[in-house]
């Protein structure tokens, strides 16, 4: 149980994007702080889209059970950190008021890559995005993260209140600075006088977060009822590992994050790159290859001998060279630990779940390290294999008997292009690869101009279409053997 009386503690944090990840990660850190030392640090949570989470939590006073599992152990923890859940479309004013409240000094964010409304493949706010256009024109009734933050900053300024600490917890490199740039970009169009206030008063803190939180199934609630004797409509599952690295850029009061096990550092960037490339990049590789191999779950892919070889080689031979050493982390051991975590059958991420929205994930996870290695004159046979696996996932998942549900905003135009190309002679050709990857809108121009990159992707996609994952990875293992000779 929480170990404190939640009703006796006030709210000092607003969280935007109340999903399972937040409830298994940031909310648990806050819960631990409240358990140890109390304080008015409970969370007012916000759903930007629908009332589902509010409806599931409200009937049980926002308490919920987190089931943490290893391969052979289970721990049930009731979390009391969330005080209430607001649904933005129902009452945007209530959300703005919570963000602008005098008691709010910390705002955390988990809205995924899509929630930042960025230009495809870039790090700039898409000012032509329909919802951003709406928020610029209708500042009192926003729809997006950027719109709500702007409205709150304006209200705080007008009330003479100081700003808050804004912690981005999404899988984007330099996410705090990215969120700052998005906010300032929209402010220049909507209320230019607000720009300097935001720059001076808001503490944009980049963070790196890590915890595997798969989709919740009915058996979790049934298991809790069987073992603990109560029904929980808002329970969830996670692994028993979590990590949070926070940039010390605070301008307002903040909880003692270190007391709950978080790291507070001067520069989060090297930790972000480590996680984005080693964890998230290899997760994407497992998702594509696992699905194409016929597996449902990530742990099945991670225990497949051939795929496991590919992912370990990907991390150690190509990813590690793009990362700097960290004083408190053994990167080689980190790679081994990652594959062990991915292999945990008690945390059943599906391959299709991890593969969703890949067009918005691959630039940071895969394409940036390829571009870095290319600038140093290094080829990336394994990383380009992941790009080919993504295209193969779109192609074979649409035109073969496997039929994946492609949950990706960029999937449809690429699938239509693949549909037109697949009947052409000698598909895939180099020119077809250039056209396809240019059309994707996420590949750096320097790579599109380079035939070595395009040729590698073409070769690997052809192998995949012809002989599946076994042919793709087997060819890469053969290349490695030849190089060793």
Short mmCIF file of C-alpha atoms in Angstrom, two decimals:
data_model
loop_
_atom_site.label_atom_id
_atom_site.label_comp_id
_atom_site.label_asym_id
_atom_site.label_seq_id
_atom_site.Cartn_x
_atom_site.Cartn_y
_atom_site.Cartn_z
CA UNK A 1 0.00 0.00 0.00
CA UNK A 2 1.18 3.60 -0.44
CA UNK A 3 2.33 4.02 3.16
CA UNK A 4 0.88 7.55 3.43
CA UNK A 5 -2.58 9.14 3.37
CA UNK A 6 -2.94 10.59 -0.13
CA UNK A 7 -5.83 12.87 0.85
CA UNK A 8 -3.58 14.77 3.28
CA UNK A 9 -1.11 15.84 0.56
CA UNK A 10 -1.56 18.60 -2.03
CA UNK A 11 -0.66 18.72 -5.72
CA UNK A 12 2.51 20.36 -7.01
CA UNK A 13 2.93 18.47 -10.28
CA UNK A 14 0.85 18.45 -13.47
CA UNK A 15 1.49 15.58 -15.86
CA UNK A 16 0.37 15.77 -19.49
CA UNK A 17 -0.18 12.42 -21.20
CA UNK A 18 -1.59 10.08 -18.55
CA UNK A 19 -0.86 6.66 -19.99
CA UNK A 20 0.61 3.44 -18.70
CA UNK A 21 4.21 4.57 -19.04
CA UNK A 22 3.77 7.57 -16.78
CA UNK A 23 1.88 5.51 -14.20
CA UNK A 24 4.65 2.89 -14.12
CA UNK A 25 7.53 5.37 -14.18
CA UNK A 26 7.33 9.04 -13.10
CA UNK A 27 4.32 8.44 -10.84
CA UNK A 28 6.22 5.67 -9.04
CA UNK A 29 9.17 7.98 -8.38
CA UNK A 30 6.74 10.54 -6.94
CA UNK A 31 5.02 7.81 -4.93
CA UNK A 32 8.35 6.81 -3.43
CA UNK A 33 9.11 10.42 -2.48
CA UNK A 34 5.70 10.79 -0.82
CA UNK A 35 6.22 7.51 1.02
CA UNK A 36 9.61 8.61 2.33
CA UNK A 37 9.03 12.25 3.20
CA UNK A 38 5.52 13.41 2.27
CA UNK A 39 5.11 16.87 0.77
CA UNK A 40 2.60 18.48 -1.57
CA UNK A 41 3.85 16.68 -4.66
CA UNK A 42 0.85 14.68 -5.79
CA UNK A 43 0.03 14.76 -9.49
CA UNK A 44 -2.82 16.35 -11.42
CA UNK A 45 -2.83 14.24 -14.58
CA UNK A 46 -4.13 15.32 -17.98
CA UNK A 47 -5.42 13.27 -20.90
CA UNK A 48 -5.21 15.24 -24.13
CA UNK A 49 -7.50 12.89 -26.04
CA UNK A 50 -10.08 10.71 -24.34
CA UNK A 51 -11.62 9.98 -20.92
CA UNK A 52 -10.73 6.29 -20.74
CA UNK A 53 -7.98 6.57 -18.12
CA UNK A 54 -9.99 9.07 -16.05
CA UNK A 55 -13.01 6.77 -16.09
CA UNK A 56 -10.96 3.76 -15.00
CA UNK A 57 -9.18 5.59 -12.18
CA UNK A 58 -11.86 7.93 -10.86
CA UNK A 59 -14.03 5.22 -9.32
CA UNK A 60 -11.13 4.10 -7.10
CA UNK A 61 -9.91 7.54 -5.99
CA UNK A 62 -7.13 7.38 -8.62
CA UNK A 63 -5.37 4.59 -6.73
CA UNK A 64 -4.07 1.80 -8.95
CA UNK A 65 -1.95 -1.33 -8.69
CA UNK A 66 1.37 -1.71 -10.46
CA UNK A 67 2.37 -5.33 -11.05
CA UNK A 68 6.16 -5.56 -11.42
CA UNK A 69 7.39 -8.85 -12.88
CA UNK A 70 10.66 -10.61 -13.44
CA UNK A 71 10.85 -14.06 -15.00
CA UNK A 72 10.21 -15.68 -11.60
CA UNK A 73 8.90 -13.03 -9.22
CA UNK A 74 5.95 -10.65 -8.93
CA UNK A 75 5.46 -7.58 -6.74
CA UNK A 76 2.16 -5.70 -6.34
CA UNK A 77 2.33 -2.02 -5.39
CA UNK A 78 -0.61 0.36 -4.89
CA UNK A 79 0.38 3.83 -6.13
CA UNK A 80 -1.23 6.91 -4.60
CA UNK A 81 0.69 9.66 -6.38
CA UNK A 82 -2.09 10.68 -8.81
CA UNK A 83 -4.74 12.92 -7.23
CA UNK A 84 -7.07 13.45 -10.22
CA UNK A 85 -7.28 13.12 -13.98
CA UNK A 86 -8.51 15.94 -16.22
CA UNK A 87 -9.73 15.32 -19.78
CA UNK A 88 -8.63 18.23 -21.95
CA UNK A 89 -11.33 18.10 -24.66
CA UNK A 90 -14.06 18.11 -21.99
CA UNK A 91 -12.73 21.10 -20.07
CA UNK A 92 -9.65 22.82 -21.49
CA UNK A 93 -10.03 25.69 -19.00
CA UNK A 94 -9.57 23.30 -16.07
CA UNK A 95 -6.32 22.05 -17.59
CA UNK A 96 -5.00 25.58 -18.14
CA UNK A 97 -5.97 26.54 -14.57
CA UNK A 98 -4.12 23.51 -13.16
CA UNK A 99 -0.98 24.38 -15.13
CA UNK A 100 -1.22 28.02 -14.06
CA UNK A 101 -1.97 27.27 -10.39
CA UNK A 102 0.38 28.89 -7.88
CA UNK A 103 1.01 25.45 -6.33
CA UNK A 104 2.21 23.94 -9.64
CA UNK A 105 5.98 24.11 -9.92
CA UNK A 106 6.66 20.96 -11.97
CA UNK A 107 5.11 19.89 -15.27
CA UNK A 108 6.04 16.52 -16.75
CA UNK A 109 5.18 15.33 -20.26
CA UNK A 110 4.72 11.96 -21.98
CA UNK A 111 2.82 12.52 -25.23
CA UNK A 112 5.05 10.37 -27.52
CA UNK A 113 6.80 11.73 -30.58
CA UNK A 114 3.49 12.51 -32.31
CA UNK A 115 2.40 14.88 -29.57
CA UNK A 116 5.12 17.42 -30.40
CA UNK A 117 3.61 18.08 -33.87
CA UNK A 118 7.02 18.16 -35.55
CA UNK A 119 7.82 18.40 -39.23
CA UNK A 120 8.45 14.92 -40.68
CA UNK A 121 11.93 13.71 -39.88
CA UNK A 122 12.89 17.01 -38.27
CA UNK A 123 13.13 18.86 -34.98
CA UNK A 124 10.98 21.87 -35.82
CA UNK A 125 7.38 22.53 -34.90
CA UNK A 126 5.12 22.00 -37.91
CA UNK A 127 3.35 25.36 -37.99
CA UNK A 128 1.07 24.04 -40.75
CA UNK A 129 -0.18 21.17 -38.57
CA UNK A 130 -3.98 21.63 -38.37
CA UNK A 131 -4.08 21.44 -34.58
CA UNK A 132 -1.16 23.87 -34.17
CA UNK A 133 -2.93 26.27 -36.55
CA UNK A 134 -6.05 25.91 -34.40
CA UNK A 135 -4.13 26.59 -31.18
CA UNK A 136 -2.45 29.69 -32.58
CA UNK A 137 -5.82 31.10 -33.63
CA UNK A 138 -7.80 29.92 -30.56
CA UNK A 139 -5.48 30.36 -27.54
CA UNK A 140 -8.26 29.88 -24.97
CA UNK A 141 -9.33 26.47 -26.32
CA UNK A 142 -6.13 24.60 -27.21
CA UNK A 143 -5.87 21.01 -28.37
CA UNK A 144 -2.14 20.28 -28.29
CA UNK A 145 0.61 20.10 -25.72
CA UNK A 146 2.14 23.28 -27.15
CA UNK A 147 -1.20 25.11 -27.05
CA UNK A 148 -1.91 24.23 -23.43
CA UNK A 149 1.59 25.18 -22.28
CA UNK A 150 1.35 28.53 -24.08
CA UNK A 151 -2.03 29.26 -22.49
CA UNK A 152 -0.67 28.38 -19.04
CA UNK A 153 2.45 30.51 -19.47
CA UNK A 154 0.36 33.49 -20.56
CA UNK A 155 -1.93 33.12 -17.54
CA UNK A 156 0.98 32.77 -15.11
CA UNK A 157 2.60 35.87 -16.57
CA UNK A 158 -0.63 37.84 -16.36
CA UNK A 159 -1.12 36.76 -12.74
CA UNK A 160 2.43 37.74 -11.82
CA UNK A 161 3.38 34.14 -11.00
CA UNK A 162 6.79 32.63 -11.69
CA UNK A 163 7.27 29.85 -14.22
CA UNK A 164 7.66 26.13 -13.62
CA UNK A 165 10.08 23.29 -14.29
CA UNK A 166 9.08 21.55 -17.53
CA UNK A 167 10.36 17.97 -17.82
CA UNK A 168 10.00 16.26 -21.19
CA UNK A 169 9.97 12.48 -20.72
CA UNK A 170 9.55 11.32 -24.31
CA UNK A 171 12.01 9.37 -26.44
CA UNK A 172 13.43 12.34 -28.32
CA UNK A 173 17.01 13.50 -28.09
CA UNK A 174 17.53 16.78 -26.23
CA UNK A 175 13.80 16.70 -25.54
CA UNK A 176 13.79 19.66 -23.16
CA UNK A 177 15.41 21.97 -25.70
CA UNK A 178 13.15 20.59 -28.41
CA UNK A 179 10.06 21.40 -26.36
CA UNK A 180 11.44 24.90 -25.65
CA UNK A 181 11.98 25.55 -29.36
CA UNK A 182 8.45 24.32 -30.19
CA UNK A 183 6.93 26.55 -27.53
CA UNK A 184 8.88 29.63 -28.59
CA UNK A 185 8.13 28.99 -32.27
CA UNK A 186 4.37 28.96 -31.62
CA UNK A 187 4.60 31.91 -29.20
CA UNK A 188 6.15 34.10 -31.88
CA UNK A 189 3.04 33.64 -33.99
CA UNK A 190 0.46 33.80 -31.23
CA UNK A 191 1.79 36.24 -28.64
CA UNK A 192 5.26 37.60 -29.35
CA UNK A 193 5.36 39.40 -25.99
CA UNK A 194 5.30 35.99 -24.30
CA UNK A 195 8.54 34.79 -25.89
CA UNK A 196 10.95 36.49 -23.50
CA UNK A 197 8.86 35.49 -20.46
CA UNK A 198 9.01 31.82 -21.44
CA UNK A 199 12.74 31.98 -22.14
CA UNK A 200 13.42 33.52 -18.70
CA UNK A 201 10.81 31.88 -16.46
CA UNK A 202 10.46 28.26 -17.62
CA UNK A 203 13.08 25.66 -16.73
CA UNK A 204 13.23 23.27 -19.67
CA UNK A 205 14.75 20.03 -18.37
CA UNK A 206 15.69 17.24 -20.73
CA UNK A 207 15.28 13.78 -19.26
CA UNK A 208 16.04 10.19 -20.17
CA UNK A 209 13.46 7.61 -19.07
CA UNK A 210 13.55 3.84 -19.18
CA UNK A 211 11.02 1.21 -18.12
CA UNK A 212 9.32 -1.45 -20.20
CA UNK A 213 5.55 -1.15 -19.85
CA UNK A 214 3.58 -3.44 -22.18
CA UNK A 215 -0.11 -3.11 -22.95
CA UNK A 216 -2.30 -4.26 -20.06
CA UNK A 217 -4.48 -7.34 -20.52
CA UNK A 218 -7.48 -8.61 -18.53
CA UNK A 219 -5.41 -11.34 -16.91
CA UNK A 220 -3.50 -8.71 -14.88
CA UNK A 221 -6.70 -7.62 -13.11
CA UNK A 222 -7.74 -11.25 -12.63
CA UNK A 223 -4.33 -12.10 -11.18
CA UNK A 224 -4.54 -9.18 -8.72
CA UNK A 225 -8.04 -10.20 -7.66
CA UNK A 226 -6.88 -13.76 -7.13
CA UNK A 227 -3.81 -12.84 -5.07
CA UNK A 228 -4.84 -9.61 -3.31
CA UNK A 229 -8.62 -9.95 -3.11
CA UNK A 230 -9.79 -6.79 -4.90
CA UNK A 231 -10.70 -5.77 -8.44
CA UNK A 232 -8.62 -2.98 -9.99
CA UNK A 233 -9.89 -1.40 -13.20
CA UNK A 234 -6.74 0.70 -13.64
CA UNK A 235 -3.98 -1.81 -12.91
CA UNK A 236 -0.95 -2.24 -15.15
CA UNK A 237 2.17 -4.32 -15.68
CA UNK A 238 5.83 -3.40 -15.93
CA UNK A 239 9.26 -4.88 -15.52
CA UNK A 240 10.98 -4.28 -12.18
CA UNK A 241 13.59 -1.96 -13.75
CA UNK A 242 13.23 1.78 -14.13
CA UNK A 243 15.70 4.59 -14.78
CA UNK A 244 15.28 8.36 -14.87
CA UNK A 245 18.06 10.85 -15.63
CA UNK A 246 17.01 14.51 -15.21
CA UNK A 247 18.83 17.63 -16.34
CA UNK A 248 19.41 20.08 -13.49
CA UNK A 249 17.88 23.13 -15.13
CA UNK A 250 15.35 23.88 -12.39
CA UNK A 251 13.94 27.37 -11.90
CA UNK A 252 11.25 26.44 -9.35
CA UNK A 253 10.86 24.10 -6.34
CA UNK A 254 11.16 20.44 -7.24
CA UNK A 255 10.92 17.12 -5.35
CA UNK A 256 14.05 15.39 -4.14
CA UNK A 257 14.25 13.12 -7.18
CA UNK A 258 17.54 11.57 -6.03
CA UNK A 259 15.90 10.20 -2.88
CA UNK A 260 13.69 8.01 -5.10
CA UNK A 261 16.59 6.73 -7.21
CA UNK A 262 16.58 9.20 -10.11
CA UNK A 263 19.83 10.76 -11.33
CA UNK A 264 20.08 14.55 -11.56
CA UNK A 265 22.94 15.56 -13.86
CA UNK A 266 24.29 18.61 -15.66
CA UNK A 267 24.00 17.05 -19.13
CA UNK A 268 21.47 14.37 -20.07
CA UNK A 269 22.50 14.21 -23.73
CA UNK A 270 24.93 11.25 -23.54
CA UNK A 271 22.39 9.23 -21.52
CA UNK A 272 19.65 10.06 -24.04
CA UNK A 273 21.79 8.92 -26.96
CA UNK A 274 22.70 5.72 -25.14
CA UNK A 275 19.06 4.88 -24.51
CA UNK A 276 17.67 6.02 -27.86
CA UNK A 277 20.23 4.08 -29.83
CA UNK A 278 20.95 0.99 -27.75
CA UNK A 279 17.57 0.37 -26.15
CA UNK A 280 15.08 1.99 -28.51
CA UNK A 281 17.05 1.24 -31.68
CA UNK A 282 17.46 -2.44 -30.84
CA UNK A 283 13.81 -2.58 -29.71
CA UNK A 284 12.74 -1.40 -33.18
CA UNK A 285 15.04 -3.97 -34.81
CA UNK A 286 13.53 -6.75 -32.69
CA UNK A 287 10.01 -5.57 -33.57
CA UNK A 288 10.54 -5.61 -37.35
CA UNK A 289 12.57 -8.81 -37.48
CA UNK A 290 10.37 -10.58 -34.94
CA UNK A 291 7.15 -9.73 -36.77
CA UNK A 292 8.64 -10.75 -40.11
CA UNK A 293 9.80 -14.03 -38.55
CA UNK A 294 6.23 -14.69 -37.41
CA UNK A 295 6.62 -13.90 -33.73
CA UNK A 296 3.95 -12.08 -31.75
CA UNK A 297 6.05 -10.89 -28.81
CA UNK A 298 9.38 -9.11 -28.43
CA UNK A 299 10.67 -11.71 -25.96
CA UNK A 300 10.22 -14.38 -28.65
CA UNK A 301 12.36 -12.36 -31.06
CA UNK A 302 14.97 -11.66 -28.36
CA UNK A 303 15.40 -15.38 -27.69
CA UNK A 304 15.63 -16.30 -31.39
CA UNK A 305 19.29 -17.23 -31.82
CA UNK A 306 19.75 -15.54 -35.20
CA UNK A 307 17.89 -12.33 -34.33
CA UNK A 308 19.67 -12.13 -30.97
CA UNK A 309 23.02 -12.30 -32.80
CA UNK A 310 21.93 -9.48 -35.12
CA UNK A 311 20.79 -7.17 -32.31
CA UNK A 312 23.88 -7.75 -30.15
CA UNK A 313 26.16 -7.16 -33.15
CA UNK A 314 24.14 -4.06 -34.06
CA UNK A 315 24.68 -2.56 -30.62
CA UNK A 316 28.30 -3.52 -30.02
CA UNK A 317 29.77 -3.11 -33.49
CA UNK A 318 27.93 -0.09 -34.85
CA UNK A 319 25.99 1.72 -32.12
CA UNK A 320 28.69 1.85 -29.41
CA UNK A 321 31.09 3.74 -31.65
CA UNK A 322 28.58 6.62 -31.84
CA UNK A 323 28.38 6.97 -28.03
CA UNK A 324 30.68 8.57 -25.48
CA UNK A 325 31.80 6.81 -22.32
CA UNK A 326 29.70 7.41 -19.18
CA UNK A 327 31.31 7.43 -15.74
CA UNK A 328 28.56 5.40 -14.05
CA UNK A 329 27.59 2.93 -16.81
CA UNK A 330 29.43 -0.01 -18.40
CA UNK A 331 28.11 0.18 -21.96
CA UNK A 332 29.11 -3.36 -22.89
CA UNK A 333 27.25 -4.70 -19.85
CA UNK A 334 24.34 -2.38 -20.64
CA UNK A 335 23.95 -4.15 -24.01
CA UNK A 336 23.87 -7.57 -22.35
CA UNK A 337 21.39 -6.38 -19.74
CA UNK A 338 19.14 -4.97 -22.45
CA UNK A 339 18.84 -8.29 -24.25
CA UNK A 340 18.10 -10.01 -20.95
CA UNK A 341 15.34 -7.48 -20.28
CA UNK A 342 13.93 -7.90 -23.77
CA UNK A 343 13.88 -11.67 -23.21
CA UNK A 344 11.64 -11.44 -20.12
CA UNK A 345 8.42 -13.34 -21.01
CA UNK A 346 6.64 -11.72 -18.06
CA UNK A 347 6.66 -8.38 -19.89
CA UNK A 348 4.91 -9.27 -23.17
CA UNK A 349 5.41 -6.33 -25.52
CA UNK A 350 4.02 -7.20 -28.95
CA UNK A 351 6.18 -6.67 -32.01
CA UNK A 352 3.43 -4.66 -33.67
CA UNK A 353 3.08 -2.41 -30.61
CA UNK A 354 6.80 -1.55 -30.70
CA UNK A 355 6.76 -1.14 -34.50
CA UNK A 356 3.97 1.45 -34.41
CA UNK A 357 4.80 5.03 -35.48
CA UNK A 358 8.25 3.91 -36.66
CA UNK A 359 8.54 6.70 -39.22
CA UNK A 360 8.74 9.11 -36.27
CA UNK A 361 11.12 6.94 -34.25
CA UNK A 362 13.73 5.81 -36.75
CA UNK A 363 15.39 9.22 -37.34
CA UNK A 364 16.70 9.39 -33.76
CA UNK A 365 17.21 5.66 -33.25
CA UNK A 366 18.73 4.46 -36.51
CA UNK A 367 19.24 7.15 -39.16
CA UNK A 368 21.23 9.61 -37.03
CA UNK A 369 23.87 7.00 -36.08
CA UNK A 370 24.10 5.91 -39.75
CA UNK A 371 24.71 9.54 -40.76
CA UNK A 372 27.34 9.99 -38.04
CA UNK A 373 29.22 6.87 -39.10
CA UNK A 374 28.94 7.93 -42.76
CA UNK A 375 30.58 11.29 -41.97
CA UNK A 376 33.50 9.35 -40.49
CA UNK A 377 33.76 7.22 -43.60
CA UNK A 378 32.32 4.13 -41.89
CA UNK A 379 29.71 1.88 -43.43
CA UNK A 380 26.81 0.49 -41.40
CA UNK A 381 25.75 -2.91 -42.74
CA UNK A 382 23.68 -3.76 -39.65
CA UNK A 383 22.01 -0.38 -39.18
CA UNK A 384 21.04 -0.32 -42.85
CA UNK A 385 19.64 -3.79 -42.25
CA UNK A 386 17.20 -2.24 -39.77
CA UNK A 387 16.10 0.33 -42.38
CA UNK A 388 15.52 -2.51 -44.83
CA UNK A 389 13.63 -4.46 -42.16
CA UNK A 390 11.34 -1.44 -41.65
CA UNK A 391 10.61 -1.26 -45.38
CA UNK A 392 10.19 -5.03 -45.44
CA UNK A 393 7.76 -4.78 -42.55
CA UNK A 394 5.67 -2.30 -44.56
CA UNK A 395 5.98 -4.32 -47.76
CA UNK A 396 5.51 -7.88 -46.52
CA UNK A 397 3.04 -6.81 -43.85
CA UNK A 398 0.83 -5.43 -46.61
CA UNK A 399 1.38 -7.69 -49.61
CA UNK A 400 2.09 -11.09 -48.01
CA UNK A 401 -0.10 -13.48 -46.05
CA UNK A 402 1.22 -12.08 -42.74
CA UNK A 403 -0.82 -8.86 -42.94
CA UNK A 404 0.29 -6.55 -40.12
CA UNK A 405 -1.80 -3.64 -38.91
CA UNK A 406 0.41 -0.71 -39.89
CA UNK A 407 -0.07 1.92 -37.18
CA UNK A 408 2.13 4.65 -38.59
CA UNK A 409 1.11 8.05 -40.02
CA UNK A 410 3.62 7.65 -42.86
CA UNK A 411 2.70 4.06 -43.71
CA UNK A 412 -0.10 4.61 -46.19
CA UNK A 413 1.74 6.79 -48.75
CA UNK A 414 4.78 4.50 -48.56
CA UNK A 415 2.62 1.41 -49.00
CA UNK A 416 0.95 2.99 -52.02
CA UNK A 417 4.37 3.72 -53.50
CA UNK A 418 5.49 0.15 -52.80
CA UNK A 419 2.33 -1.09 -54.47
CA UNK A 420 3.24 0.81 -57.64
CA UNK A 421 6.90 -0.22 -57.54
CA UNK A 422 6.61 -3.91 -56.74
CA UNK A 423 5.41 -4.80 -60.24
CA UNK A 424 8.29 -2.97 -61.90
CA UNK A 425 11.23 -4.89 -63.29
CA UNK A 426 14.05 -5.86 -60.91
CA UNK A 427 12.34 -4.41 -57.81
CA UNK A 428 13.92 -3.05 -55.68
CA UNK A 429 16.36 -1.04 -57.82
CA UNK A 430 18.67 1.71 -56.60
CA UNK A 431 16.46 4.40 -58.12
CA UNK A 432 13.40 2.88 -56.47
CA UNK A 433 15.20 2.93 -53.11
CA UNK A 434 16.10 6.59 -53.57
CA UNK A 435 12.53 7.48 -54.52
CA UNK A 436 11.02 5.47 -51.67
CA UNK A 437 13.33 6.81 -48.95
CA UNK A 438 13.01 10.36 -50.27
CA UNK A 439 9.23 9.96 -50.22
CA UNK A 440 9.43 8.80 -46.59
CA UNK A 441 10.65 12.27 -45.65
CA UNK A 442 12.75 11.09 -42.71
CA UNK A 443 16.13 10.21 -44.24
CA UNK A 444 18.91 12.84 -44.07
CA UNK A 445 19.74 14.32 -47.47
CA UNK A 446 23.41 13.36 -47.10
CA UNK A 447 22.42 9.68 -46.99
CA UNK A 448 20.05 9.97 -49.94
CA UNK A 449 22.89 11.39 -52.02
CA UNK A 450 25.17 8.51 -51.10
CA UNK A 451 24.94 5.35 -53.17
CA UNK A 452 26.66 3.18 -50.50
CA UNK A 453 23.73 3.73 -48.12
CA UNK A 454 21.06 3.28 -50.78
CA UNK A 455 22.86 0.25 -52.20
CA UNK A 456 23.05 -1.43 -48.81
CA UNK A 457 19.36 -0.85 -48.10
CA UNK A 458 18.49 -2.11 -51.59
CA UNK A 459 20.59 -5.27 -51.13
CA UNK A 460 19.14 -6.05 -47.71
CA UNK A 461 15.54 -5.41 -48.73
CA UNK A 462 15.98 -7.69 -51.77
CA UNK A 463 17.32 -10.46 -49.51
CA UNK A 464 14.44 -9.99 -47.10
CA UNK A 465 11.79 -10.15 -49.81
CA UNK A 466 13.42 -13.16 -51.42
CA UNK A 467 14.23 -15.27 -48.37
CA UNK A 468 12.86 -13.58 -45.25
CA UNK A 469 14.72 -12.83 -42.03
CA UNK A 470 16.88 -15.94 -42.31
CA UNK A 471 18.27 -14.80 -45.67
CA UNK A 472 18.81 -11.23 -44.46
CA UNK A 473 20.69 -12.11 -41.28
CA UNK A 474 22.41 -15.11 -42.81
CA UNK A 475 23.85 -12.84 -45.49
CA UNK A 476 25.13 -10.41 -42.87
CA UNK A 477 26.73 -13.25 -40.90
CA UNK A 478 28.38 -14.41 -44.14
CA UNK A 479 29.75 -10.91 -44.80
CA UNK A 480 31.23 -10.86 -41.31
CA UNK A 481 32.91 -14.26 -41.87
CA UNK A 482 34.47 -13.05 -45.12
CA UNK A 483 35.79 -9.92 -43.42
CA UNK A 484 37.33 -12.07 -40.65
CA UNK A 485 39.14 -14.17 -43.30
#
